[in-house]
Amino acid sequence: MQIVPPIPKRKKNSPSTTPYTTLSNVSQQKKKKWLTVGQKDQPIMIMILITLFLFGGIASRLTYFQIIKGQEFAEKAASNRTRIIPQAPVRGNLFDRKGRVLASTRLSHSAYLLPRIQIQPNWEEVKIELAKILNTNPEELQEKLKGENLDSPTLVKVGSNLTPQQITAIEENREILGEVELSIETIRNYPNNRVASHVLGYTREINAEELEQRRNEGYRLGDVIGKMGIERGLESKLRGQWGGIVLETDGAGKIVRRVGVQEAVAGQDIQLTLDLELQKVAEEALGDRKGAVVALDPRDGGVLAMVSYPGFDPNIFSDNITPEIWQEVQGQGNPFINRSIVGFPPASTFKIVTAAAGMETGKYPPNTVLPTYAFLRRAGMALGEWNRAGFGPMNYIRSMAWSSNTFYGQIGYGVGGENLIEWSRKFGFGSKTGIELVEETPGLIADNEWKQSRFNMDWTAGDTLNMSIGQGFTLATPLQVAGMFAIPANGGYRIVPHLENDSETYLAKRESLGMKPETISTIKQGLRAVVTSGTGGGSAVPGIAVAGKSGTAEAPPGKSHAWFGAYAPYDDNPSIVVVAFVEHSGGGGGAVAAPIVQRVLSAYFADESN
């Protein structure tokens, strides 16, 4: 009999240790094995997915930086190792009508700094030392650099027109001023000094306010810009375009080599209508009396001479202006006001307009004869005759010759304020002439609307009486008065005064006033009589027939102003109009202003090339 060993008892809740496996146990083990397949590979797969995601992001970012933004970053990297020394364009030259130089350029040295110098530890020391050498103050140096970003590679001009002593001082202080760059440039030069200063104007570095307004036009810090006169009026033609030299630097900022050059484009040379020699004669004729002289061609409006006193030397603005120099200039009495284009009462020169209004309205035809009086009483106002007696009966020609106030008072009162105002504006008064000078003022032709807005009062007959003799509210510039004289001289055309020498263009701009030939002829005869037998004998030129008109304007509380305007040769294709105005002269136009006109006319006709 086989003996079977006993099966040991298993403790409760203890794991089975039996070597035997039942069918149910086999089934459970297979199920458990199926559920745990791949569990040990799962972390690896997750890591692979995360890695692929990260590398995809990095790759897309690299693509963005290298392809899309690559050029921008390359430029930034290049700017970190390059400096740009700007090259200012050579400003266009100005010539007179015969090719003589009025404004040009000359070589000079300028000092530049990089904006980043402001964050260097020794900036305060550099600023103080450089300011001493440049005869300026440290705050001004700081202000000039503020216009550019600190990271800008463009050098900023901090000093111009340096003297040899200043250049030597910078070189001797290189331990402190090592960052100062010196460059050769051009600056504006006016070889005739004060001559035609108001016409030419001057140039100066652009200020912060102007830069803000004109940055989108390509202006930058250190730019020279026209500030007055033709320099300002024709700025866009004269300025040219900037260029620059690109220099490569090492990590210490030292120049390694020149990378490239963009050539500056010079400004346009411009020929003006001015006659330099006639300009000098006109300035000498006016002398040191406050006033103006204008000479122009009545056929196309070209300005031959334009004088205003006091004046200035535009060369002072090409250098640093010391307080002493500025005080000396300003002490002359408003030297920057161009009195040729500022309004004053035109006085009896305006009687040309009154005569035209009388004849053209048909109320007072060319054969009109009127009595004259010691006083003309109209609308509660008494208009006095300048001789305090009257001249008896007069026609247009004789009344023009002797400048009768009461004759033209009757004409003005008869045609009425509206007609007189209309003809004033036809002759060009009350609006700018269109000359290329930004400083020009329109003068004033008042009307009822203007008087209401200014004084809350209506226009009166008394205002018309005053206007008829060029007084009251009426203001005209010497240039406008010259334009008035051009109308009878050229046969009835209103011209556009101009300084740029372009006769054909401005001949086409002439505007006919549609005046009757009889009107023009009567006015011309009257102007000729002024010189031959009236108040303007002082303007007569031997061998040349001159026609003109005097004027003496009341200017309380000061002394009276003196006017005289003339054209020549009379009735034979007149080629010149000259108007002289002397402010607060205290004398009559025939005595004070006519001799000035005579000197200019004599010089003009003495020059056979005219």
mmCIF file of C-alpha atoms in Angstrom, residues 277-430:
data_model
loop_
_atom_site.group_PDB
_atom_site.id
_atom_site.type_symbol
_atom_site.label_atom_id
_atom_site.label_comp_id
_atom_site.label_asym_id
_atom_site.label_seq_id
_atom_site.Cartn_x
_atom_site.Cartn_y
_atom_site.Cartn_z
ATOM 1 C CA GLU A 277 25.650 145.974 -59.093
ATOM 2 C CA LEU A 278 22.221 147.592 -59.179
ATOM 3 C CA GLN A 279 21.562 146.133 -55.718
ATOM 4 C CA LYS A 280 24.710 147.813 -54.418
ATOM 5 C CA VAL A 281 23.678 151.158 -55.940
ATOM 6 C CA ALA A 282 20.210 150.901 -54.372
ATOM 7 C CA GLU A 283 21.704 150.144 -50.956
ATOM 8 C CA GLU A 284 24.077 153.066 -51.221
ATOM 9 C CA ALA A 285 21.241 155.366 -52.336
ATOM 10 C CA LEU A 286 19.105 154.482 -49.322
ATOM 11 C CA GLY A 287 22.118 154.738 -47.035
ATOM 12 C CA ASP A 288 21.551 154.423 -43.299
ATOM 13 C CA ARG A 289 17.919 155.544 -43.408
ATOM 14 C CA LYS A 290 15.284 153.034 -42.339
ATOM 15 C CA GLY A 291 13.289 152.066 -45.372
ATOM 16 C CA ALA A 292 13.249 150.031 -48.562
ATOM 17 C CA VAL A 293 13.983 150.156 -52.278
ATOM 18 C CA VAL A 294 12.481 147.798 -54.859
ATOM 19 C CA ALA A 295 13.400 147.667 -58.537
ATOM 20 C CA LEU A 296 11.694 145.232 -60.900
ATOM 21 C CA ASP A 297 11.058 144.542 -64.568
ATOM 22 C CA PRO A 298 7.433 145.563 -65.277
ATOM 23 C CA ARG A 299 7.219 143.161 -68.192
ATOM 24 C CA ASP A 300 7.661 139.873 -66.314
ATOM 25 C CA GLY A 301 7.991 140.863 -62.628
ATOM 26 C CA GLY A 302 11.654 139.905 -62.177
ATOM 27 C CA VAL A 303 13.078 141.689 -59.114
ATOM 28 C CA LEU A 304 16.265 143.548 -60.066
ATOM 29 C CA ALA A 305 17.025 144.927 -56.607
ATOM 30 C CA MET A 306 15.428 144.661 -53.172
ATOM 31 C CA VAL A 307 16.834 146.662 -50.282
ATOM 32 C CA SER A 308 15.822 146.956 -46.650
ATOM 33 C CA TYR A 309 17.700 148.908 -44.008
ATOM 34 C CA PRO A 310 18.928 148.088 -41.438
ATOM 35 C CA GLY A 311 20.356 144.778 -42.588
ATOM 36 C CA PHE A 312 22.827 142.164 -41.369
ATOM 37 C CA ASP A 313 25.717 140.002 -42.503
ATOM 38 C CA PRO A 314 24.361 136.464 -43.101
ATOM 39 C CA ASN A 315 27.872 135.029 -42.636
ATOM 40 C CA ILE A 316 27.491 135.366 -38.860
ATOM 41 C CA PHE A 317 25.063 132.437 -38.894
ATOM 42 C CA SER A 318 27.683 130.115 -40.382
ATOM 43 C CA ASP A 319 29.573 130.226 -37.079
ATOM 44 C CA ASN A 320 28.807 130.209 -33.372
ATOM 45 C CA ILE A 321 27.145 133.509 -32.517
ATOM 46 C CA THR A 322 28.488 135.009 -29.320
ATOM 47 C CA PRO A 323 26.190 137.110 -27.111
ATOM 48 C CA GLU A 324 28.293 140.155 -27.988
ATOM 49 C CA ILE A 325 27.791 139.674 -31.737
ATOM 50 C CA TRP A 326 24.056 139.053 -31.320
ATOM 51 C CA GLN A 327 23.631 142.157 -29.191
ATOM 52 C CA GLU A 328 25.503 144.229 -31.772
ATOM 53 C CA VAL A 329 23.270 142.991 -34.604
ATOM 54 C CA GLN A 330 20.016 143.487 -32.715
ATOM 55 C CA GLY A 331 21.120 146.932 -31.574
ATOM 56 C CA GLN A 332 20.620 148.262 -35.115
ATOM 57 C CA GLY A 333 16.826 148.160 -34.761
ATOM 58 C CA ASN A 334 14.950 145.141 -36.157
ATOM 59 C CA PRO A 335 17.533 144.234 -38.831
ATOM 60 C CA PHE A 336 15.727 141.001 -39.768
ATOM 61 C CA ILE A 337 12.541 142.766 -40.894
ATOM 62 C CA ASN A 338 12.421 143.046 -44.664
ATOM 63 C CA ARG A 339 10.683 146.390 -45.070
ATOM 64 C CA SER A 340 10.224 145.711 -48.791
ATOM 65 C CA ILE A 341 7.477 143.221 -47.966
ATOM 66 C CA VAL A 342 5.930 144.863 -44.867
ATOM 67 C CA GLY A 343 2.879 147.118 -45.114
ATOM 68 C CA PHE A 344 2.872 150.916 -44.648
ATOM 69 C CA PRO A 345 0.313 153.590 -45.657
ATOM 70 C CA PRO A 346 0.995 154.120 -49.399
ATOM 71 C CA ALA A 347 -0.110 157.772 -49.359
ATOM 72 C CA SER A 348 -0.533 159.567 -52.696
ATOM 73 C CA THR A 349 1.085 156.814 -54.772
ATOM 74 C CA PHE A 350 -2.303 155.121 -54.282
ATOM 75 C CA LYS A 351 -3.993 157.825 -56.380
ATOM 76 C CA ILE A 352 -3.193 155.654 -59.415
ATOM 77 C CA VAL A 353 -5.793 153.161 -58.134
ATOM 78 C CA THR A 354 -8.326 155.917 -57.376
ATOM 79 C CA ALA A 355 -7.924 157.324 -60.885
ATOM 80 C CA ALA A 356 -8.426 153.867 -62.420
ATOM 81 C CA ALA A 357 -11.573 153.273 -60.351
ATOM 82 C CA GLY A 358 -12.998 156.664 -61.366
ATOM 83 C CA MET A 359 -12.480 156.083 -65.089
ATOM 84 C CA GLU A 360 -13.263 152.344 -65.218
ATOM 85 C CA THR A 361 -16.589 152.712 -63.383
ATOM 86 C CA GLY A 362 -17.568 155.371 -65.934
ATOM 87 C CA LYS A 363 -18.461 157.890 -63.234
ATOM 88 C CA TYR A 364 -15.440 160.074 -63.917
ATOM 89 C CA PRO A 365 -14.239 159.620 -67.516
ATOM 90 C CA PRO A 366 -10.755 160.650 -68.706
ATOM 91 C CA ASN A 367 -11.866 164.189 -69.621
ATOM 92 C CA THR A 368 -13.216 164.924 -66.126
ATOM 93 C CA VAL A 369 -12.448 168.339 -64.633
ATOM 94 C CA LEU A 370 -13.166 169.019 -60.959
ATOM 95 C CA PRO A 371 -12.676 172.015 -58.680
ATOM 96 C CA THR A 372 -10.191 171.670 -55.839
ATOM 97 C CA TYR A 373 -10.432 173.187 -52.366
ATOM 98 C CA ALA A 374 -8.457 174.023 -49.293
ATOM 99 C CA PHE A 375 -10.743 171.471 -47.590
ATOM 100 C CA LEU A 376 -13.109 168.914 -49.065
ATOM 101 C CA ARG A 377 -16.053 168.493 -46.697
ATOM 102 C CA ARG A 378 -18.000 165.274 -47.057
ATOM 103 C CA ALA A 379 -19.971 163.165 -44.583
ATOM 104 C CA GLY A 380 -18.958 165.313 -41.626
ATOM 105 C CA MET A 381 -15.257 165.035 -42.490
ATOM 106 C CA ALA A 382 -12.871 167.651 -43.845
ATOM 107 C CA LEU A 383 -10.118 166.384 -46.164
ATOM 108 C CA GLY A 384 -7.403 169.010 -46.403
ATOM 109 C CA GLU A 385 -5.369 169.969 -49.466
ATOM 110 C CA TRP A 386 -1.648 169.640 -48.844
ATOM 111 C CA ASN A 387 -0.985 173.240 -49.976
ATOM 112 C CA ARG A 388 -3.825 174.475 -47.715
ATOM 113 C CA ALA A 389 -5.305 176.480 -50.561
ATOM 114 C CA GLY A 390 -6.392 174.277 -53.436
ATOM 115 C CA PHE A 391 -5.288 174.386 -57.070
ATOM 116 C CA GLY A 392 -8.423 175.532 -58.841
ATOM 117 C CA PRO A 393 -10.063 173.364 -61.528
ATOM 118 C CA MET A 394 -8.036 170.296 -62.453
ATOM 119 C CA ASN A 395 -8.149 167.266 -64.733
ATOM 120 C CA TYR A 396 -6.551 163.860 -64.112
ATOM 121 C CA ILE A 397 -3.193 164.803 -65.588
ATOM 122 C CA ARG A 398 -2.642 168.058 -63.723
ATOM 123 C CA SER A 399 -4.121 166.700 -60.479
ATOM 124 C CA MET A 400 -1.698 163.760 -60.670
ATOM 125 C CA ALA A 401 1.231 166.085 -61.318
ATOM 126 C CA TRP A 402 0.454 168.136 -58.224
ATOM 127 C CA SER A 403 -1.022 165.297 -56.162
ATOM 128 C CA SER A 404 -4.259 167.041 -55.266
ATOM 129 C CA ASN A 405 -5.968 165.459 -52.269
ATOM 130 C CA THR A 406 -9.326 167.137 -52.834
ATOM 131 C CA PHE A 407 -9.511 166.088 -56.506
ATOM 132 C CA TYR A 408 -8.977 162.381 -55.677
ATOM 133 C CA GLY A 409 -11.133 162.681 -52.574
ATOM 134 C CA GLN A 410 -14.033 163.617 -54.817
ATOM 135 C CA ILE A 411 -13.279 160.695 -57.164
ATOM 136 C CA GLY A 412 -13.106 158.187 -54.302
ATOM 137 C CA TYR A 413 -16.211 159.509 -52.580
ATOM 138 C CA GLY A 414 -18.087 159.494 -55.901
ATOM 139 C CA VAL A 415 -17.296 155.901 -56.898
ATOM 140 C CA GLY A 416 -17.974 154.668 -53.361
ATOM 141 C CA GLY A 417 -16.121 152.406 -50.976
ATOM 142 C CA GLU A 418 -17.053 149.100 -52.658
ATOM 143 C CA ASN A 419 -15.722 150.153 -56.079
ATOM 144 C CA LEU A 420 -12.567 151.624 -54.592
ATOM 145 C CA ILE A 421 -11.952 148.445 -52.585
ATOM 146 C CA GLU A 422 -12.578 146.286 -55.668
ATOM 147 C CA TRP A 423 -10.039 148.169 -57.779
ATOM 148 C CA SER A 424 -7.534 148.184 -54.951
ATOM 149 C CA ARG A 425 -7.609 144.411 -54.930
ATOM 150 C CA LYS A 426 -7.401 144.209 -58.721
ATOM 151 C CA PHE A 427 -4.140 146.140 -58.481
ATOM 152 C CA GLY A 428 -2.821 143.522 -56.059
ATOM 153 C CA PHE A 429 -3.277 145.242 -52.710
ATOM 154 C CA GLY A 430 -4.475 143.311 -49.667
#
